[in-house]
Structures are given as structure tokens and as C-alpha cells.
Coordinates of C-alpha atoms in Angstrom, one line a residue:
M12 CA 21.1 11.5 59.6
K13 CA 24.7 11.3 60.8
A14 CA 25.9 12.5 57.4
T15 CA 23.5 15.5 57.5
F16 CA 24.6 16.4 61.0
F17 CA 28.3 16.1 60.0
R18 CA 27.8 18.4 57.0
S19 CA 26.0 20.9 59.2
L20 CA 28.8 20.8 61.8
V21 CA 31.4 21.4 59.1
L22 CA 29.4 24.3 57.6
S23 CA 29.0 25.9 61.1
A24 CA 32.7 25.5 61.8
T25 CA 33.6 27.0 58.4
C26 CA 31.3 30.0 58.9
L27 CA 32.6 30.5 62.4
G28 CA 36.2 30.5 61.0
L29 CA 35.2 33.1 58.4
M30 CA 33.6 35.3 61.0
T31 CA 36.7 35.2 63.2
A32 CA 38.9 36.1 60.3
H33 CA 36.7 39.0 59.4
E34 CA 36.8 40.5 62.9
A35 CA 39.9 42.3 61.8
R36 CA 39.1 45.5 59.9
A37 CA 41.2 47.6 57.5
E38 CA 41.0 51.4 57.5
R39 CA 41.6 51.5 53.8
L40 CA 38.9 49.4 52.0
A41 CA 38.3 48.4 48.4
F42 CA 34.7 47.5 47.5
V43 CA 34.2 45.2 44.5
L44 CA 30.7 44.4 43.2
N45 CA 30.4 40.8 42.0
S46 CA 27.4 41.1 39.7
A47 CA 26.8 37.4 39.0
D48 CA 27.3 36.4 42.7
A49 CA 25.1 39.1 44.2
T50 CA 27.9 39.9 46.6
I51 CA 30.2 42.8 47.6
G52 CA 33.8 41.8 48.2
E53 CA 35.7 44.0 50.7
Y54 CA 39.5 44.1 50.5
D55 CA 42.3 45.6 52.4
I56 CA 43.9 48.0 50.0
D57 CA 47.4 47.6 51.5
T58 CA 47.5 43.8 51.7
Q59 CA 45.1 43.2 48.8
Q60 CA 43.5 40.5 50.9
E61 CA 39.8 39.9 50.9
L62 CA 38.3 40.6 54.4
R63 CA 34.7 39.5 53.8
R64 CA 32.0 39.1 51.2
V65 CA 28.7 40.6 51.9
S66 CA 25.5 39.3 50.2
V67 CA 22.9 41.6 48.6
L68 CA 19.9 40.5 46.6
R69 CA 20.3 39.6 43.0
E70 CA 22.6 41.8 40.8
P71 CA 24.7 44.7 41.9
H72 CA 26.5 46.7 39.2
H73 CA 27.5 50.3 40.1
T74 CA 28.3 52.4 43.1
A75 CA 27.8 56.1 44.2
P76 CA 29.5 57.5 47.2
T77 CA 27.4 60.1 49.1
P78 CA 28.7 63.7 48.7
D79 CA 29.9 63.7 52.3
G80 CA 31.8 60.5 51.8
K81 CA 30.0 58.8 54.7
Y82 CA 28.3 56.1 52.7
L83 CA 28.9 54.0 49.6
L84 CA 25.6 53.3 47.7
V85 CA 25.3 50.1 45.8
G86 CA 22.6 49.6 43.2
D87 CA 21.1 46.1 43.0
T88 CA 19.4 46.4 39.7
A89 CA 17.5 43.1 39.5
G90 CA 16.7 43.4 43.2
N91 CA 15.2 46.9 42.9
M92 CA 17.2 48.0 46.0
L93 CA 19.7 50.6 46.9
F94 CA 22.1 49.5 49.7
F95 CA 24.0 51.9 52.0
F96 CA 27.4 50.7 53.2
D97 CA 29.5 52.5 55.8
A98 CA 32.4 53.8 53.7
Q99 CA 34.9 53.3 56.6
T100 CA 33.9 50.0 58.2
G101 CA 32.3 48.3 55.2
D102 CA 29.2 47.5 57.2
R103 CA 25.8 47.3 55.4
V104 CA 23.8 50.1 57.2
K105 CA 20.4 50.2 55.5
Q106 CA 18.6 49.8 52.2
I107 CA 15.8 51.6 50.4
P108 CA 13.6 50.4 47.4
I109 CA 14.7 52.0 44.1
V110 CA 13.5 50.7 40.7
D111 CA 16.2 49.2 38.5
P112 CA 19.3 51.1 39.9
Y113 CA 21.7 50.1 37.2
Q114 CA 24.0 53.2 36.7
I115 CA 23.7 55.6 39.6
Q116 CA 25.2 59.0 40.3
F117 CA 24.8 62.1 42.5
S118 CA 24.8 65.5 40.8
P119 CA 27.8 67.8 41.6
D120 CA 25.7 70.0 43.9
G121 CA 24.3 66.9 45.8
H122 CA 20.7 67.9 45.0
Y123 CA 19.9 65.2 42.5
F124 CA 20.4 61.4 42.3
G125 CA 20.2 60.0 38.9
V126 CA 19.4 56.4 37.9
A127 CA 19.7 54.8 34.5
G128 CA 17.3 51.9 34.5
L129 CA 18.8 49.7 31.8
A130 CA 16.3 46.8 32.1
R131 CA 13.2 49.0 32.4
N132 CA 14.1 51.6 29.7
Q133 CA 13.7 54.6 32.0
I134 CA 15.7 57.4 33.5
D135 CA 14.8 58.4 37.0
I136 CA 15.8 61.6 38.8
Y137 CA 15.4 61.7 42.6
D138 CA 15.7 64.5 45.1
A139 CA 18.7 63.3 47.1
R140 CA 18.1 65.9 49.9
D141 CA 14.5 64.9 50.4
D142 CA 14.7 61.2 51.3
F143 CA 15.2 60.2 47.6
K144 CA 11.8 61.5 46.5
L145 CA 11.2 60.6 42.9
L146 CA 11.0 63.9 40.9
H147 CA 11.0 62.7 37.3
R148 CA 10.6 59.4 35.4
I149 CA 11.6 59.7 31.7
P150 CA 10.9 56.9 29.3
A151 CA 14.1 56.1 27.3
S152 CA 14.1 53.8 24.3
S153 CA 16.6 50.9 24.3
M154 CA 18.6 50.5 27.4
P155 CA 19.8 53.7 29.2
S156 CA 23.3 52.7 30.2
H157 CA 25.6 55.3 31.8
M158 CA 25.2 58.9 32.8
N159 CA 27.1 62.1 33.8
F160 CA 25.9 65.5 35.0
S161 CA 26.9 68.9 33.8
P162 CA 29.2 70.8 36.2
D163 CA 26.3 73.0 37.3
S164 CA 24.0 70.0 37.8
S165 CA 21.4 71.4 35.4
V166 CA 21.6 68.6 32.8
V167 CA 22.2 64.9 32.9
Y168 CA 23.6 63.1 29.8
V169 CA 22.6 59.5 29.4
S170 CA 23.8 56.9 26.8
L171 CA 21.1 54.7 25.2
Q172 CA 22.9 51.5 24.6
D173 CA 20.7 49.7 22.2
S174 CA 19.7 52.6 20.0
G175 CA 23.2 54.2 19.6
K176 CA 22.1 57.5 21.0
L177 CA 23.0 60.0 23.7
T178 CA 20.3 62.1 25.4
A179 CA 20.3 65.3 27.4
I180 CA 17.7 65.8 30.2
E181 CA 17.1 69.0 32.2
T182 CA 17.2 67.9 35.8
A183 CA 14.8 70.5 37.2
S184 CA 12.0 69.7 34.8
G185 CA 12.8 66.3 33.5
R186 CA 12.5 67.7 30.0
T187 CA 14.5 66.1 27.2
L188 CA 16.6 68.7 25.6
W189 CA 18.1 66.7 22.7
T190 CA 18.9 63.2 21.6
T191 CA 21.7 62.5 19.1
D192 CA 23.3 59.5 17.3
V193 CA 26.8 58.6 18.5
G194 CA 27.4 55.1 17.2
S195 CA 26.8 51.4 18.0
T196 CA 26.3 50.5 21.7
P197 CA 27.3 53.6 23.6
A198 CA 28.2 53.2 27.3
G199 CA 30.4 55.4 29.5
V200 CA 29.7 59.2 29.5
L201 CA 32.1 61.8 30.8
W202 CA 32.0 65.6 31.0
H203 CA 35.5 66.9 30.0
N204 CA 36.7 70.3 28.9
D205 CA 33.2 71.6 28.1
R206 CA 32.5 68.6 26.0
I207 CA 30.8 65.2 26.5
L208 CA 32.8 62.1 25.8
V209 CA 31.1 58.8 25.1
G210 CA 32.7 55.4 25.0
V211 CA 31.0 53.7 22.0
M212 CA 31.5 49.9 22.6
G213 CA 30.4 48.7 19.2
T214 CA 33.1 50.8 17.5
N215 CA 36.8 51.7 17.9
Y216 CA 36.2 55.3 19.0
V217 CA 35.2 57.7 21.7
A218 CA 32.6 60.2 20.5
V219 CA 33.1 63.9 21.3
V220 CA 29.8 65.7 21.6
D221 CA 28.9 69.4 22.0
P222 CA 26.6 69.6 25.1
T223 CA 24.7 72.6 23.8
D224 CA 23.0 71.0 20.9
G225 CA 24.2 67.4 20.8
H226 CA 26.1 67.4 17.5
L227 CA 28.9 65.0 17.1
E228 CA 32.2 67.0 16.8
R229 CA 34.7 64.2 16.2
K230 CA 35.7 60.6 16.9
V231 CA 38.8 59.7 18.8
E232 CA 40.0 56.4 17.5
M233 CA 41.4 53.7 19.8
A234 CA 41.3 50.0 20.5
P235 CA 38.0 48.2 19.7
G236 CA 35.2 48.3 22.3
P237 CA 35.7 51.6 24.3
H238 CA 33.4 51.1 27.3
N239 CA 34.0 53.5 30.2
L240 CA 36.1 56.7 30.9
F241 CA 38.0 57.8 34.0
I242 CA 40.2 60.6 35.1
S243 CA 43.5 60.3 37.0
P244 CA 43.6 61.9 40.4
D245 CA 46.0 64.5 39.2
H246 CA 43.7 65.4 36.3
K247 CA 46.5 65.0 33.8
R248 CA 45.3 61.9 32.0
L249 CA 42.1 60.2 30.9
Y250 CA 41.7 56.4 30.8
V251 CA 39.4 54.4 28.6
T252 CA 38.6 50.8 29.3
C253 CA 38.3 49.0 25.9
R254 CA 36.6 45.9 27.3
V255 CA 36.2 43.9 24.1
S256 CA 39.9 44.1 23.2
G257 CA 41.3 43.9 26.7
I258 CA 43.1 47.2 26.4
I259 CA 43.1 50.3 28.7
E260 CA 44.0 53.4 26.7
Q261 CA 45.7 56.3 28.4
L262 CA 44.8 59.6 26.7
D263 CA 46.4 63.1 26.8
W264 CA 44.2 65.5 28.8
D265 CA 43.9 68.2 26.1
S266 CA 44.4 66.5 22.8
L267 CA 42.9 63.1 23.7
A268 CA 45.7 61.5 21.8
I269 CA 46.7 58.0 23.0
V270 CA 49.7 58.2 25.3
H271 CA 50.0 54.6 26.3
S272 CA 48.1 51.3 25.8
F273 CA 47.9 48.8 28.6
N274 CA 47.2 45.2 27.7
V275 CA 45.0 43.8 30.4
P276 CA 43.0 40.8 29.1
G277 CA 39.8 39.7 30.7
G278 CA 37.4 42.5 30.0
P279 CA 38.6 45.6 31.9
D280 CA 35.6 47.6 33.0
D281 CA 35.7 50.0 35.9
I282 CA 38.8 51.8 37.3
V283 CA 39.7 53.4 40.5
F284 CA 43.1 54.8 41.8
A285 CA 44.8 53.7 45.0
P286 CA 46.9 56.1 47.2
D287 CA 50.1 54.6 45.7
G288 CA 49.1 55.7 42.2
K289 CA 48.2 52.2 41.0
M290 CA 45.0 51.5 39.1
W291 CA 42.5 48.9 40.3
A292 CA 40.5 47.6 37.3
T293 CA 37.7 45.1 37.4
L294 CA 38.0 42.3 34.8
R295 CA 34.4 41.2 34.1
W296 CA 35.3 38.0 32.3
R297 CA 38.1 36.7 34.6
Q298 CA 36.8 36.9 38.1
H299 CA 39.7 39.2 39.0
V300 CA 40.7 42.7 39.7
A301 CA 43.9 43.9 38.1
V302 CA 46.2 46.2 40.1
I303 CA 48.2 48.1 37.4
D304 CA 51.3 50.3 37.7
P305 CA 50.7 53.1 35.1
A306 CA 54.5 53.8 35.1
T307 CA 55.5 50.4 33.9
G308 CA 52.3 48.7 32.6
T309 CA 52.9 45.7 34.9
Y310 CA 50.1 44.4 37.0
T311 CA 49.1 41.7 39.5
T312 CA 45.6 40.3 40.0
I313 CA 43.3 39.6 42.9
R314 CA 40.7 36.9 42.8
T315 CA 37.0 38.1 43.1
G316 CA 33.6 36.7 42.7
R317 CA 31.9 36.2 39.3
S318 CA 31.6 39.1 36.9
P319 CA 33.2 41.9 39.0
H320 CA 31.8 45.2 37.8
G321 CA 31.7 48.3 40.0
I322 CA 34.7 49.2 42.2
W323 CA 35.4 51.9 44.7
L324 CA 38.1 52.7 47.3
N325 CA 37.3 54.5 50.5
T326 CA 40.6 56.5 50.0
N327 CA 39.1 58.3 47.0
E328 CA 37.2 61.6 47.1
P329 CA 33.5 61.1 46.3
G330 CA 33.1 61.4 42.5
Y331 CA 36.8 62.2 41.8
H332 CA 36.9 60.0 38.7
V333 CA 33.8 61.5 37.1
S334 CA 35.2 64.8 36.0
M335 CA 37.4 67.6 37.3
A336 CA 34.5 70.0 36.8
T337 CA 32.0 67.8 38.7
V338 CA 34.0 66.8 41.7
P339 CA 31.5 67.5 44.6
R340 CA 32.6 69.6 47.5
R341 CA 32.6 68.1 50.9
Q342 CA 29.2 68.6 52.4
T343 CA 26.8 67.1 54.9
F344 CA 24.5 64.5 53.6
P345 CA 21.3 63.7 55.5
G346 CA 20.8 60.3 56.9

């Protein structure tokens, strides 16, 4: 009995100490989704110190800032829940049930909210301006993984990870326009210069696809395991995380030629850019975030929870890394 009481007392004191430490807030926050811990780590961007760790349900993976920048949405895929965090304070504000919200994204016009349901083999399109009313549920063979909308929001392109395909879906009707082969284990999808780029993890290339009919135009070779694609804030470079090989490739904007390769072991996955120009990259297999100086290739690391995946900084414009053509305008978002 005494031992139990003592442990409880120590636990209470520890929790009280954590709460006291967390009373201080930072204006510039980094949110890191620890998929295997079911937590969201919140960090001061300037000091790189963890301020607090917020629990969710089971397995958070990706984020989507609302078009007005007010909230950061976090999809808990195994928990079938969508969490709303205040983008400025980091407080968890509310949650709504959403089935299997693995990869999530708003359309450029703010009308649609897309969900790639990896575990349930379905693609859902919601009306983001009508309390997330489900408009279309499209069966999708073999693990829909990542998505990206066309600049006019009329089409969403989704990679089908286990079947090696990319599919195009008309958002208004939910009709499948085409499905095409891109290679083994496709993941990240990005609209760029009137083409669709797909990171094909089971290969050593990024696929370049014509969005009109889905034909594969060419393959851009790089380090093994291209996973996801990102755009620098100045829209002069593309970055590809090659998770398997521990390489981040920097590509020329127009030619897609490799400009520089950054060696960042530990499974680099998602990237965001801080106000000082440094890249923050989650390392899925190391329980760290790497903070990389693109000018020198040097980096430091920050300890996180297990399997850090999605990451977002509240200093970023909503959707800035998705595509220059699809950066949403500032607008009011209901609720």
C-alpha cells in the first residue's frame, strides 16, 4: 500500500511539473505527429524545445491546415477521428468522426476535403463548407496512399500504393476519369508545371504523368525509394524524400534534374520549411526530426516520439508545400 501511494505521489508530482513547464507558450510552433505513440509533439520553432505532447486516439499520420490558417487538422487513421488544433496556441479544440483519415487535404478553392483511406481501400470526398458532409465514397483497390488536387479543384489524383497505380477522380461527381500504372509502391503526389509527379517508393524514380489522360511521360531517376515531394517557399526547388535510402534530393524547378543530394539517415519522410530557410524533416525510423541547412547540407536533430510522420509549422502558409498552382488564398473557414 505504501509503495503504491508513493508511486502515485511521484506520478502526480511529475505530471504537475510537466504542466508547469508547459504553461509557457511559443508563438511559433512546430507540430510533429508521432504515429506509433498516438501523440502530437509541439515544439518551439526558435528554441527547438518540446513544449508538450498531446495524446490523440491510436495512429495519427498526416495534417491539413484549414484554408484560413486558423486550425491544423490531424487525421487519426486507426481511431477514425479528425482532430482540430488551434494553429497558434496548439490547443486541441474539437474532433469529428471521419473514417480512416490517412492522407488528408483541402482542395485549392476550399470547397472539398479529400481523404485517402489506406486501410479501408476507399477515397472519400467531403464538402468542407457544409460541416464535412460526405459527398462521394469511391472504392479504390490496394491502399490509396497520397493525393493532390488540380489547381482548379476539379480533379483529385490519388496514388494506389499496393497496385502500382495512380487514379484521377472528378471531385464534383466522384467519377473515376482514368487509372494508370506508374510503378511499384507509389506514394507522394504533386501537381507541378501542368504535370503530376509521383514518388514511386519501390523504384529509383519519380514518375511524370500527363493529367489529361494519365499516360506516363517519363521517369526522373534518383536515389532508391522516392516517397514524398515538396516545394521550397520561393518556388525555385523541389525536394524528394527518398526514405529507403536516407536521401533527400533537391531538384531543379524546370528540368527536374538533381541539384543536390542530402544524406539524412533514418527514413526522411515529410518536410516543412522554417522562417530561417531550414528544412524540418521527420525521420520515421529514428524518433527524431532533422533540421537541415539547405545551403550547407549540415543538420541537427530533435528527439520525438516513435515513428514521427506528419509535420507542420504554424509559420507556413496553408498548403504552401503542395504546389505553387494550388496554394489556397486566405479565406474564412467556417467553424
